[in-house]
Amino acid sequence: MDLTNQNFFLAHLKAVSQKDSIHTVEEIQDSNGKKLLDRNELLEPQKLQKLSQAQLKKPIYACIRFMEPLTMAAIRLHMQKAMDQSPGARLFERTPQGQQVALECLNRVTLPLPLLNLLTIMSKRLPELYTHSLEVTLICTYIGTLHRMPFSELVNLMYVGLFHDIGSMFLSPHLLDREGKLSWSDWRQIYTHPTLSYTILKDVQGLSPHVLAAVRQHHERIDGSGYPQGLTDKKLGELGRVAASAELIASVAQHKSQYHLTTVLNANIGKLDPAVLDTMAKVLAGIGSDDAVQASDNAAIYGLIDVVNDALARWQSIDPPSRAHRALEKVANGLSAVERIVNESELSADKLAPHDADAMVRLKLSQKTIGAIEEAKYQLLQVLQDVHRNKATYMAIEPEEISKALGRWVAETDRRFKGLGELAAAAAANAEPSQTNGDASEAASDNKEELLWYCMKNGKKHGPLSALNVMEFIQKGELRPVDLVWRAGLSHWSMVRTVPELFNWDTKLAEKEHQ
């Protein structure tokens, strides 16, 4: 493990040492055998700072002990709480003896000092990751129980669930921030966490090779679109298949509705183990849920749907032999999943478009529809991430025309997503788009109509404009039906196609004011 990863972990340890007593259990040396700390020394922040400047001979988590470490009794209490409160685990409430079997498996788990130290630090510094690990542990065990796996394998799944994300503690903390925006470089670092977890665990005595393999495989997919190794069907072990499904279920259930989870699982047909998907279909079929409607940002919905449909249309415009090239199989499979979501959920802007001015301001969509929209976006982003992650491989595709066609498709899809993100940020901030210098003269109008409008033209914001300016852009073809416009007084952007209804909306408001 390199010095950078080691120091991210040491930063967590340093924060914990300010509140908890931590001592060394053996002499700590650098990679050349030079003594850095004696046995039984109290770890203080300044000593940890000293350690951060050296490559250690042995991992620090294997050389320390906490005065008050996490205990198996505490882990059991935390797991019981997760059974009752975590959304993913509660999906399996009707699993016969599921909770009892899980607790019996936990009784068979023994944690050597290094693993206990790692869990202790995770619970103190990254409580959300710790809770997520407990939830994945339970879901793994429940799925294994429903599949009637041997008890010894259920215990192995416990280890997989508890430690599958342990490598995340050796990454920069900002990568784990859900609110932060991640670059492609950030994602490349995140893709290393299964390998980091495997590297940490492989030196721990007593862990089954099946556990180590499953930890490394918990983000793999049977079609080869996963990471870190891009393994396919026959190379994935049974525990790895269960862990990959449990990880996804826990992540989605924690933040999304049951309908969204159903959409996600359907989108992963051909990616996740079919036996697990069949099990989950039965589990979800036994749970009732109200598909409530909720208000949605009109422009955001339209924008996202158009980006997705545009990406699919441009992919179909590539000649069939190129799309069928073996090297593009993962891309094609991923886009097939997106297309399946769009077709099954009828996610087209025309079908969801409001038919009158009153409906224009806010759409009300079911949880199922919103879940489908979000999952279509996610699956499309997964395709883009795979291409960026394996850019060198895709650039080397022969004949060169196929590589170039893919590159053009990726570049345009990236651009559309970037534009969508900028507009969403502007709407969320409830701020008017700034006027650009490029066509400031276009904002002028000879008529007396009030300048209320802004538009996105050629990838740039323009305005303020009059309604006639906007109509001129439309008539000249400079604004397309899928481009966006914004009017002062509204909190969101709208498609150009809704501009006539917006004019009608303005007229109605004006008539009310004169009454």
XYZ file of N, CA and C in Angstrom, residues 113-328:
648
model
N -7.158 -8.936 16.093
C -6.907 -7.552 16.490
C -6.907 -6.574 15.314
N -6.241 -6.865 14.189
C -6.250 -5.895 13.083
C -7.662 -5.575 12.582
N -8.506 -6.610 12.452
C -9.862 -6.383 11.960
C -10.704 -5.623 12.981
N -10.529 -5.937 14.252
C -11.264 -5.227 15.293
C -10.859 -3.753 15.321
N -9.569 -3.485 15.144
C -9.103 -2.102 15.099
C -9.713 -1.349 13.919
N -9.759 -1.997 12.782
C -10.311 -1.356 11.594
C -11.789 -1.020 11.773
N -12.560 -1.958 12.308
C -13.978 -1.697 12.545
C -14.183 -0.621 13.603
N -13.332 -0.613 14.617
C -13.430 0.400 15.664
C -13.246 1.795 15.077
N -12.228 1.948 14.255
C -11.957 3.256 13.644
C -13.081 3.637 12.681
N -13.567 2.677 11.894
C -14.663 2.963 10.969
C -15.902 3.446 11.721
N -16.240 2.770 12.817
C -17.446 3.142 13.574
C -17.340 4.536 14.168
N -16.116 4.973 14.482
C -15.915 6.286 15.099
C -15.767 7.401 14.069
N -15.090 7.101 12.972
C -14.778 8.142 11.996
C -15.719 8.177 10.795
N -16.220 7.003 10.398
C -17.110 6.921 9.240
C -18.358 6.130 9.614
N -19.183 6.676 10.503
C -20.340 5.915 10.999
C -21.321 5.506 9.900
N -21.476 6.326 8.854
C -22.381 5.951 7.773
C -21.851 4.733 7.022
N -20.541 4.695 6.805
C -19.936 3.545 6.134
C -20.055 2.299 7.000
N -19.900 2.474 8.304
C -20.040 1.357 9.248
C -21.467 0.808 9.202
N -22.452 1.711 9.251
C -23.859 1.284 9.191
C -24.159 0.602 7.864
N -23.616 1.156 6.776
C -23.799 0.541 5.454
C -23.221 -0.874 5.435
N -22.057 -1.054 6.050
C -21.429 -2.380 6.082
C -22.291 -3.380 6.843
N -22.894 -2.933 7.942
C -23.801 -3.810 8.693
C -25.005 -4.191 7.839
N -25.526 -3.219 7.097
C -26.696 -3.482 6.261
C -26.356 -4.474 5.145
N -25.216 -4.281 4.500
C -24.793 -5.223 3.455
C -24.587 -6.614 4.052
N -24.029 -6.662 5.270
C -23.831 -7.947 5.950
C -25.157 -8.674 6.123
N -26.170 -7.957 6.585
C -27.480 -8.569 6.802
C -28.105 -9.021 5.488
N -28.051 -8.173 4.473
C -28.662 -8.525 3.190
C -27.962 -9.738 2.577
N -26.634 -9.763 2.661
C -25.892 -10.944 2.190
C -26.393 -12.206 2.881
N -26.534 -12.119 4.207
C -26.946 -13.300 4.977
C -28.377 -13.703 4.657
N -29.265 -12.709 4.496
C -30.663 -13.020 4.157
C -30.756 -13.690 2.793
N -30.039 -13.157 1.800
C -30.063 -13.769 0.465
C -29.497 -15.182 0.534
N -28.386 -15.341 1.258
C -27.805 -16.668 1.410
C -28.753 -17.644 2.078
N -29.506 -17.140 3.059
C -30.500 -17.992 3.744
C -31.591 -18.423 2.783
N -32.092 -17.491 1.979
C -33.146 -17.818 1.012
C -32.632 -18.784 -0.054
N -31.335 -18.739 -0.325
C -30.734 -19.657 -1.300
C -30.289 -20.974 -0.655
N -30.537 -21.089 0.629
C -30.218 -22.309 1.386
C -28.729 -22.665 1.282
N -27.903 -21.659 1.396
C -26.461 -21.878 1.391
C -26.038 -22.519 2.706
N -24.951 -23.286 2.724
C -24.475 -23.910 3.970
C -24.164 -22.846 5.028
N -24.303 -23.225 6.296
C -24.094 -22.282 7.387
C -22.693 -21.678 7.343
N -21.697 -22.499 6.982
C -20.326 -21.998 6.924
C -20.190 -20.887 5.886
N -20.924 -20.996 4.795
C -20.885 -19.962 3.767
C -21.620 -18.701 4.227
N -22.665 -18.885 5.021
C -23.359 -17.722 5.579
C -22.429 -16.945 6.512
N -21.624 -17.655 7.276
C -20.640 -16.993 8.146
C -19.613 -16.257 7.290
N -19.179 -16.884 6.203
C -18.251 -16.207 5.296
C -18.855 -14.926 4.721
N -20.166 -14.977 4.410
C -20.836 -13.772 3.915
C -20.833 -12.660 4.965
N -20.858 -13.048 6.243
C -20.759 -12.055 7.325
C -19.436 -11.298 7.215
N -18.363 -12.022 7.051
C -17.053 -11.383 6.915
C -17.008 -10.478 5.674
N -17.572 -10.967 4.577
C -17.584 -10.181 3.339
C -18.317 -8.860 3.558
N -19.497 -8.946 4.166
C -20.288 -7.740 4.386
C -19.616 -6.750 5.312
N -19.039 -7.251 6.397
C -18.411 -6.362 7.385
C -17.204 -5.627 6.823
N -16.450 -6.275 5.925
C -15.160 -5.710 5.524
C -15.044 -5.392 4.034
N -16.148 -5.469 3.291
C -16.037 -5.247 1.845
C -15.587 -3.825 1.505
N -15.947 -2.855 2.344
C -15.597 -1.457 2.067
C -14.489 -0.936 2.977
N -13.771 -1.810 3.630
C -12.751 -1.368 4.582
C -11.668 -0.534 3.893
N -11.439 -0.798 2.611
C -10.441 -0.042 1.857
C -10.797 1.419 1.682
N -12.083 1.765 1.859
C -12.503 3.165 1.704
C -11.875 4.068 2.750
N -11.433 3.488 3.887
C -10.781 4.304 4.908
C -9.382 4.740 4.480
N -8.895 4.200 3.393
C -7.569 4.533 2.894
C -7.649 5.443 1.670
N -8.824 6.027 1.462
C -9.042 6.986 0.386
C -9.279 8.374 0.980
N -9.145 9.390 0.143
C -9.412 10.757 0.587
C -10.862 10.864 1.069
N -11.095 11.456 2.245
C -12.462 11.546 2.788
C -13.454 12.235 1.855
N -12.994 13.187 1.034
C -13.945 13.912 0.181
C -14.577 12.989 -0.860
N -13.936 11.853 -1.148
C -14.493 10.907 -2.110
C -15.737 10.210 -1.561
N -15.908 10.212 -0.253
C -17.048 9.547 0.366
C -18.180 10.516 0.655
N -18.006 11.776 0.294
C -19.014 12.796 0.542
C -20.062 12.751 -0.559
N -21.276 12.354 -0.218
C -22.337 12.216 -1.216
C -22.702 13.556 -1.856
N -22.489 14.646 -1.116
C -22.879 15.946 -1.624
C -21.843 16.521 -2.584
N -20.618 16.010 -2.518
C -19.562 16.553 -3.359
C -19.650 16.048 -4.789
N -19.212 16.885 -5.738
C -19.192 16.490 -7.138
C -17.861 15.838 -7.450
N -17.899 14.653 -8.029
C -16.682 13.878 -8.280
C -16.260 13.984 -9.744
N -14.969 14.139 -9.957
C -14.409 14.151 -11.305
C -14.117 12.722 -11.738
N -13.754 12.565 -13.029
C -13.373 11.225 -13.493
C -12.143 10.738 -12.752
N -11.231 11.645 -12.398
C -10.047 11.268 -11.618
C -10.452 10.750 -10.238
N -11.446 11.396 -9.629
C -11.951 10.937 -8.331
C -12.517 9.527 -8.447
N -13.284 9.301 -9.521
C -13.878 7.981 -9.695
C -12.812 6.902 -9.858
N -11.726 7.245 -10.540
C -10.656 6.260 -10.706
C -10.087 5.842 -9.348
N -10.029 6.776 -8.410
C -9.569 6.426 -7.066
C -10.589 5.561 -6.346
N -11.858 5.900 -6.480
C -12.908 5.105 -5.834
C -12.890 3.667 -6.347
N -12.604 3.493 -7.622
C -12.579 2.158 -8.209
C -11.496 1.265 -7.592
N -10.571 1.867 -6.851
C -9.503 1.061 -6.245
C -9.906 0.470 -4.899
N -11.040 0.900 -4.316
C -11.312 0.482 -2.933
C -11.542 -1.025 -2.773
N -12.125 -1.757 -3.744
C -12.204 -3.211 -3.556
C -10.821 -3.859 -3.486
N -9.883 -3.364 -4.317
C -8.526 -3.906 -4.292
C -7.828 -3.560 -2.985
N -8.041 -2.340 -2.481
C -7.467 -1.960 -1.191
C -8.012 -2.858 -0.083
N -9.314 -3.106 -0.100
C -9.920 -3.989 0.901
C -9.294 -5.379 0.838
N -9.142 -5.895 -0.373
C -8.523 -7.212 -0.565
C -7.082 -7.221 -0.048
N -6.325 -6.178 -0.359
C -4.920 -6.094 0.065
C -4.812 -6.107 1.583
N -5.716 -5.411 2.250
C -5.719 -5.366 3.721
C -6.035 -6.734 4.307
N -7.030 -7.397 3.750
C -7.527 -8.641 4.344
C -6.655 -9.861 4.023
N -5.928 -9.825 2.923
C -5.186 -11.031 2.512
C -4.068 -11.394 3.487
N -3.636 -10.425 4.294
C -2.574 -10.700 5.270
C -3.118 -11.095 6.638
N -4.452 -11.161 6.760
C -5.083 -11.555 8.023
C -5.260 -13.070 8.024
N -4.689 -13.724 8.990
C -4.766 -15.182 9.056
C -6.184 -15.640 9.403
N -6.572 -16.740 8.787
C -7.847 -17.365 9.132
C -8.992 -17.035 8.205
N -8.853 -16.048 7.319
C -9.947 -15.717 6.406
C -9.926 -16.647 5.197
N -11.100 -17.123 4.817
C -11.225 -18.021 3.673
C -10.868 -17.304 2.373
N -10.214 -18.019 1.439
C -9.946 -17.428 0.112
C -11.228 -16.973 -0.581
N -12.345 -17.651 -0.277
C -13.632 -17.264 -0.866
C -14.058 -15.884 -0.363
N -13.759 -15.583 0.898
C -14.064 -14.272 1.463
C -13.239 -13.202 0.763
N -11.943 -13.461 0.614
C -11.058 -12.497 -0.041
C -11.509 -12.217 -1.470
N -11.859 -13.280 -2.193
C -12.302 -13.115 -3.580
C -13.594 -12.299 -3.643
N -14.531 -12.593 -2.749
C -15.825 -11.896 -2.758
C -15.670 -10.417 -2.424
N -14.778 -10.105 -1.488
C -14.526 -8.702 -1.142
C -14.025 -7.955 -2.372
N -13.149 -8.588 -3.112
C -12.598 -7.951 -4.307
C -13.626 -7.858 -5.427
N -14.642 -8.709 -5.395
C -15.603 -8.797 -6.496
C -16.924 -8.071 -6.231
N -17.043 -7.355 -5.121
C -18.372 -6.851 -4.755
C -18.893 -5.717 -5.639
N -18.078 -5.262 -6.596
C -18.562 -4.301 -7.600
C -18.423 -4.856 -9.017
N -18.176 -6.147 -9.142
C -18.088 -6.764 -10.461
C -19.496 -7.074 -10.993
N -19.605 -7.277 -12.297
C -20.868 -7.618 -12.946
C -20.617 -8.774 -13.905
N -21.602 -9.642 -14.061
C -21.384 -10.860 -14.837
C -21.164 -10.581 -16.321
N -21.513 -9.368 -16.787
C -21.259 -9.041 -18.196
C -19.905 -8.372 -18.391
N -19.120 -8.252 -17.308
C -17.790 -7.673 -17.407
C -17.743 -6.162 -17.260
N -18.875 -5.522 -16.957
C -18.923 -4.062 -16.886
C -18.564 -3.527 -15.500
N -18.253 -4.406 -14.547
C -17.937 -3.957 -13.194
C -16.462 -3.636 -13.022
N -16.091 -3.446 -11.777
C -14.690 -3.132 -11.464
C -14.322 -3.827 -10.157
N -13.030 -4.009 -9.859
C -11.860 -3.410 -10.517
C -11.275 -4.239 -11.658
N -11.673 -5.499 -11.805
C -11.013 -6.377 -12.773
C -11.816 -6.604 -14.045
N -13.086 -6.203 -14.059
C -13.914 -6.443 -15.232
C -14.166 -7.919 -15.472
N -14.335 -8.687 -14.385
C -14.545 -10.132 -14.499
C -15.914 -10.439 -15.088
N -16.012 -11.590 -15.744
C -17.277 -12.014 -16.332
C -17.821 -13.257 -15.617
N -18.948 -13.691 -16.071
C -19.786 -14.714 -15.446
C -19.029 -15.837 -14.734
N -18.303 -16.645 -15.460
C -17.704 -17.847 -14.893
C -16.553 -17.561 -13.929
N -16.016 -16.343 -13.979
C -14.895 -15.997 -13.105
C -15.347 -15.420 -11.764
N -16.648 -15.239 -11.603
C -17.183 -14.682 -10.359
C -17.666 -15.801 -9.446
N -17.245 -15.749 -8.184
C -17.662 -16.760 -7.221
C -19.061 -16.500 -6.697
N -19.629 -17.488 -6.037
C -20.999 -17.365 -5.523
C -21.097 -16.263 -4.475
N -20.116 -16.177 -3.582
C -20.155 -15.146 -2.550
C -20.020 -13.759 -3.173
N -19.184 -13.637 -4.196
C -19.017 -12.357 -4.876
C -20.299 -11.902 -5.557
N -21.035 -12.848 -6.128
C -22.306 -12.518 -6.791
C -23.325 -12.003 -5.777
N -23.384 -12.679 -4.639
C -24.322 -12.247 -3.588
C -23.917 -10.869 -3.056
N -22.616 -10.685 -2.821
C -22.128 -9.410 -2.286
C -22.393 -8.260 -3.252
N -22.212 -8.483 -4.551
C -22.452 -7.433 -5.542
C -23.916 -6.994 -5.515
N -24.824 -7.956 -5.393
C -26.246 -7.632 -5.336
C -26.597 -6.933 -4.030
N -26.065 -7.437 -2.910
C -26.367 -6.855 -1.606
C -25.869 -5.418 -1.511
N -24.689 -5.159 -2.048
C -24.128 -3.795 -2.058
C -25.063 -2.834 -2.793
N -25.543 -3.263 -3.950
C -26.428 -2.416 -4.749
C -27.764 -2.203 -4.042
N -28.330 -3.270 -3.506
C -29.625 -3.174 -2.822
C -29.534 -2.221 -1.636
N -28.488 -2.364 -0.840
C -28.325 -1.504 0.335
C -28.173 -0.043 -0.063
N -27.374 0.216 -1.088
C -27.115 1.592 -1.510
C -28.370 2.263 -2.049
N -29.147 1.536 -2.854
C -30.352 2.114 -3.437
C -31.452 2.263 -2.395
N -31.672 1.220 -1.589
C -32.761 1.245 -0.610
C -32.571 2.338 0.428
N -31.327 2.689 0.716
C -31.050 3.690 1.742
C -31.563 5.070 1.347
N -31.588 5.358 0.047
C -31.899 6.714 -0.392
C -33.070 6.799 -1.369
N -33.565 5.670 -1.857
C -34.605 5.703 -2.872
C -35.803 4.855 -2.448
N -36.879 4.966 -3.230
C -38.100 4.232 -2.932
C -37.990 2.778 -3.372
N -38.958 1.988 -2.903
C -38.999 0.578 -3.310
C -39.199 0.462 -4.818
N -40.002 1.361 -5.393
C -40.221 1.318 -6.838
C -38.924 1.593 -7.596
N -38.136 2.504 -7.064
C -36.851 2.783 -7.696
C -35.959 1.547 -7.631
N -35.956 0.866 -6.492
C -35.151 -0.347 -6.354
C -35.578 -1.394 -7.377
N -36.882 -1.551 -7.585
C -37.377 -2.503 -8.581
C -36.854 -2.151 -9.975
N -36.884 -0.856 -10.297
C -36.382 -0.399 -11.589
C -34.891 -0.681 -11.727
N -34.153 -0.425 -10.646
C -32.708 -0.654 -10.655
C -32.398 -2.126 -10.901
N -33.095 -2.991 -10.198
C -32.834 -4.425 -10.351
C -33.197 -4.906 -11.751
N -34.297 -4.395 -12.297
C -34.665 -4.761 -13.666
C -33.612 -4.281 -14.663
N -33.045 -3.099 -14.384
C -32.011 -2.563 -15.277
C -30.732 -3.383 -15.210
N -30.566 -4.151 -14.142
C -29.344 -4.940 -13.964
C -29.503 -6.399 -14.377
N -30.578 -6.687 -15.106
C -30.703 -8.020 -15.705
C -29.547 -8.190 -16.698
N -28.838 -9.276 -16.570
C -27.653 -9.489 -17.399
C -26.382 -8.969 -16.771
N -26.508 -8.265 -15.633
C -25.350 -7.755 -14.915
C -25.187 -8.439 -13.564
N -26.302 -8.622 -12.842
C -26.269 -9.296 -11.554
C -26.686 -10.757 -11.715
N -26.366 -11.545 -10.712
C -26.679 -12.982 -10.756
C -28.182 -13.199 -10.937
N -28.607 -13.955 -11.937
C -30.042 -14.132 -12.198
C -30.794 -14.788 -11.038
N -30.133 -15.688 -10.311
C -30.802 -16.330 -9.171
C -31.106 -15.309 -8.074
N -30.173 -14.379 -7.856
C -30.396 -13.336 -6.847
C -31.510 -12.396 -7.306
N -31.510 -12.029 -8.587
C -32.562 -11.159 -9.106
C -33.931 -11.816 -8.972
N -33.982 -13.118 -9.218
C -35.242 -13.841 -9.065
C -35.691 -13.836 -7.606
N -34.748 -14.023 -6.696
C -35.060 -13.980 -5.267
C -35.599 -12.610 -4.873
N -34.944 -11.546 -5.355
C -35.364 -10.193 -5.005
C -36.732 -9.864 -5.589
N -37.029 -10.381 -6.774
C -38.356 -10.153 -7.365
C -39.436 -10.734 -6.464
N -39.171 -11.904 -5.904
C -40.143 -12.533 -5.000
C -40.258 -11.757 -3.687
N -39.108 -11.285 -3.175
C -39.125 -10.513 -1.930
C -39.931 -9.230 -2.109
N -39.675 -8.511 -3.185
C -40.347 -7.233 -3.421
C -41.820 -7.423 -3.763
N -42.150 -8.554 -4.393
C -43.551 -8.807 -4.742
C -44.414 -8.984 -3.500
N -43.794 -9.384 -2.407
C -44.555 -9.603 -1.176
C -44.696 -8.375 -0.312
N -44.190 -7.235 -0.804
C -44.245 -5.999 -0.027
C -45.176 -5.019 -0.709
N -46.166 -4.540 -0.010
C -47.076 -3.543 -0.544
C -46.481 -2.156 -0.404
N -46.797 -1.279 -1.364
C -46.301 0.098 -1.287
C -47.221 1.011 -2.066
N -47.375 2.226 -1.582
C -48.194 3.227 -2.237
C -47.337 4.019 -3.214
N -47.662 3.912 -4.481
C -46.885 4.642 -5.477
C -47.355 6.085 -5.521
N -46.972 6.842 -4.500
C -47.434 8.214 -4.360
C -46.828 9.106 -5.428
N -47.534 10.221 -5.688
C -47.000 11.197 -6.616
C -46.264 12.266 -5.842
N -45.355 12.942 -6.513
C -44.639 14.016 -5.877
C -44.308 15.084 -6.908
N -44.182 16.327 -6.453
C -43.883 17.429 -7.353
C -42.473 17.298 -7.889
N -42.279 17.683 -9.128
C -40.969 17.578 -9.746
C -40.682 18.824 -10.554
N -39.414 19.156 -10.676
C -38.994 20.310 -11.458
C -39.177 19.996 -12.938
N -40.102 20.721 -13.556
C -40.438 20.511 -14.952
C -39.203 20.493 -15.840
N -38.395 21.558 -15.744
C -37.244 21.672 -16.632
C -36.224 20.576 -16.383
N -36.004 20.248 -15.115
C -35.033 19.199 -14.795
C -35.479 17.865 -15.384
N -36.774 17.549 -15.258
C -37.298 16.294 -15.800
C -37.145 16.269 -17.317
N -37.608 17.344 -17.985
C -37.487 17.401 -19.433
C -36.035 17.302 -19.874
N -35.174 18.073 -19.198
C -33.769 18.085 -19.576
C -33.140 16.716 -19.478
N -33.394 16.018 -18.378
C -32.812 14.703 -18.164
C -33.338 13.695 -19.181
N -34.635 13.717 -19.416
C -35.221 12.779 -20.379
C -34.654 13.006 -21.767
N -34.488 14.281 -22.144
C -33.954 14.561 -23.473
C -32.497 14.161 -23.602
N -31.721 14.333 -22.547
C -30.321 13.905 -22.587
C -30.247 12.393 -22.805
N -31.072 11.650 -22.068
C -31.074 10.193 -22.184
C -31.526 9.756 -23.574
N -32.652 10.317 -24.045
C -33.164 9.923 -25.355
C -32.222 10.354 -26.484
N -31.590 11.510 -26.314
C -30.632 11.971 -27.322
C -29.436 11.032 -27.394
N -28.948 10.574 -26.231
C -27.810 9.651 -26.207
C -28.163 8.339 -26.904
N -29.378 7.841 -26.663
C -29.805 6.593 -27.309
C -29.941 6.777 -28.820
N -30.497 7.925 -29.231
C -30.677 8.175 -30.666
C -29.330 8.287 -31.371
N -28.376 8.976 -30.748
C -27.054 9.112 -31.371
C -26.327 7.769 -31.421
N -26.546 6.932 -30.422
C -25.951 5.590 -30.452
C -26.538 4.777 -31.611
N -27.846 4.877 -31.813
C -28.477 4.147 -32.905
C -28.038 4.675 -34.266
N -27.591 5.935 -34.317
C -27.153 6.509 -35.596
C -25.795 5.967 -36.044
N -25.049 5.364 -35.105
C -23.792 4.708 -35.466
C -24.134 3.436 -36.242
N -23.398 3.129 -37.287
C -23.775 1.998 -38.138
C -23.765 0.691 -37.342
N -24.734 -0.213 -37.634
C -24.900 -1.454 -36.869
C -23.638 -2.295 -36.728
N -22.826 -2.491 -37.789
C -21.612 -3.303 -37.603
C -20.677 -2.721 -36.546
N -20.584 -1.395 -36.482
C -19.722 -0.777 -35.478
C -20.291 -1.003 -34.082
N -21.607 -0.831 -33.937
C -22.227 -1.035 -32.620
C -22.103 -2.484 -32.163
N -22.027 -3.396 -33.115
C -21.956 -4.826 -32.787
C -20.524 -5.303 -32.581
N -19.548 -4.397 -32.709
C -18.137 -4.781 -32.540
C -17.939 -5.353 -31.140
N -17.176 -6.412 -31.052
C -16.986 -7.123 -29.784
C -16.439 -6.201 -28.691
N -15.589 -5.265 -29.073
C -14.976 -4.369 -28.092
C -15.986 -3.398 -27.483
N -17.136 -3.224 -28.142
C -18.176 -2.308 -27.640
C -19.317 -3.063 -26.961
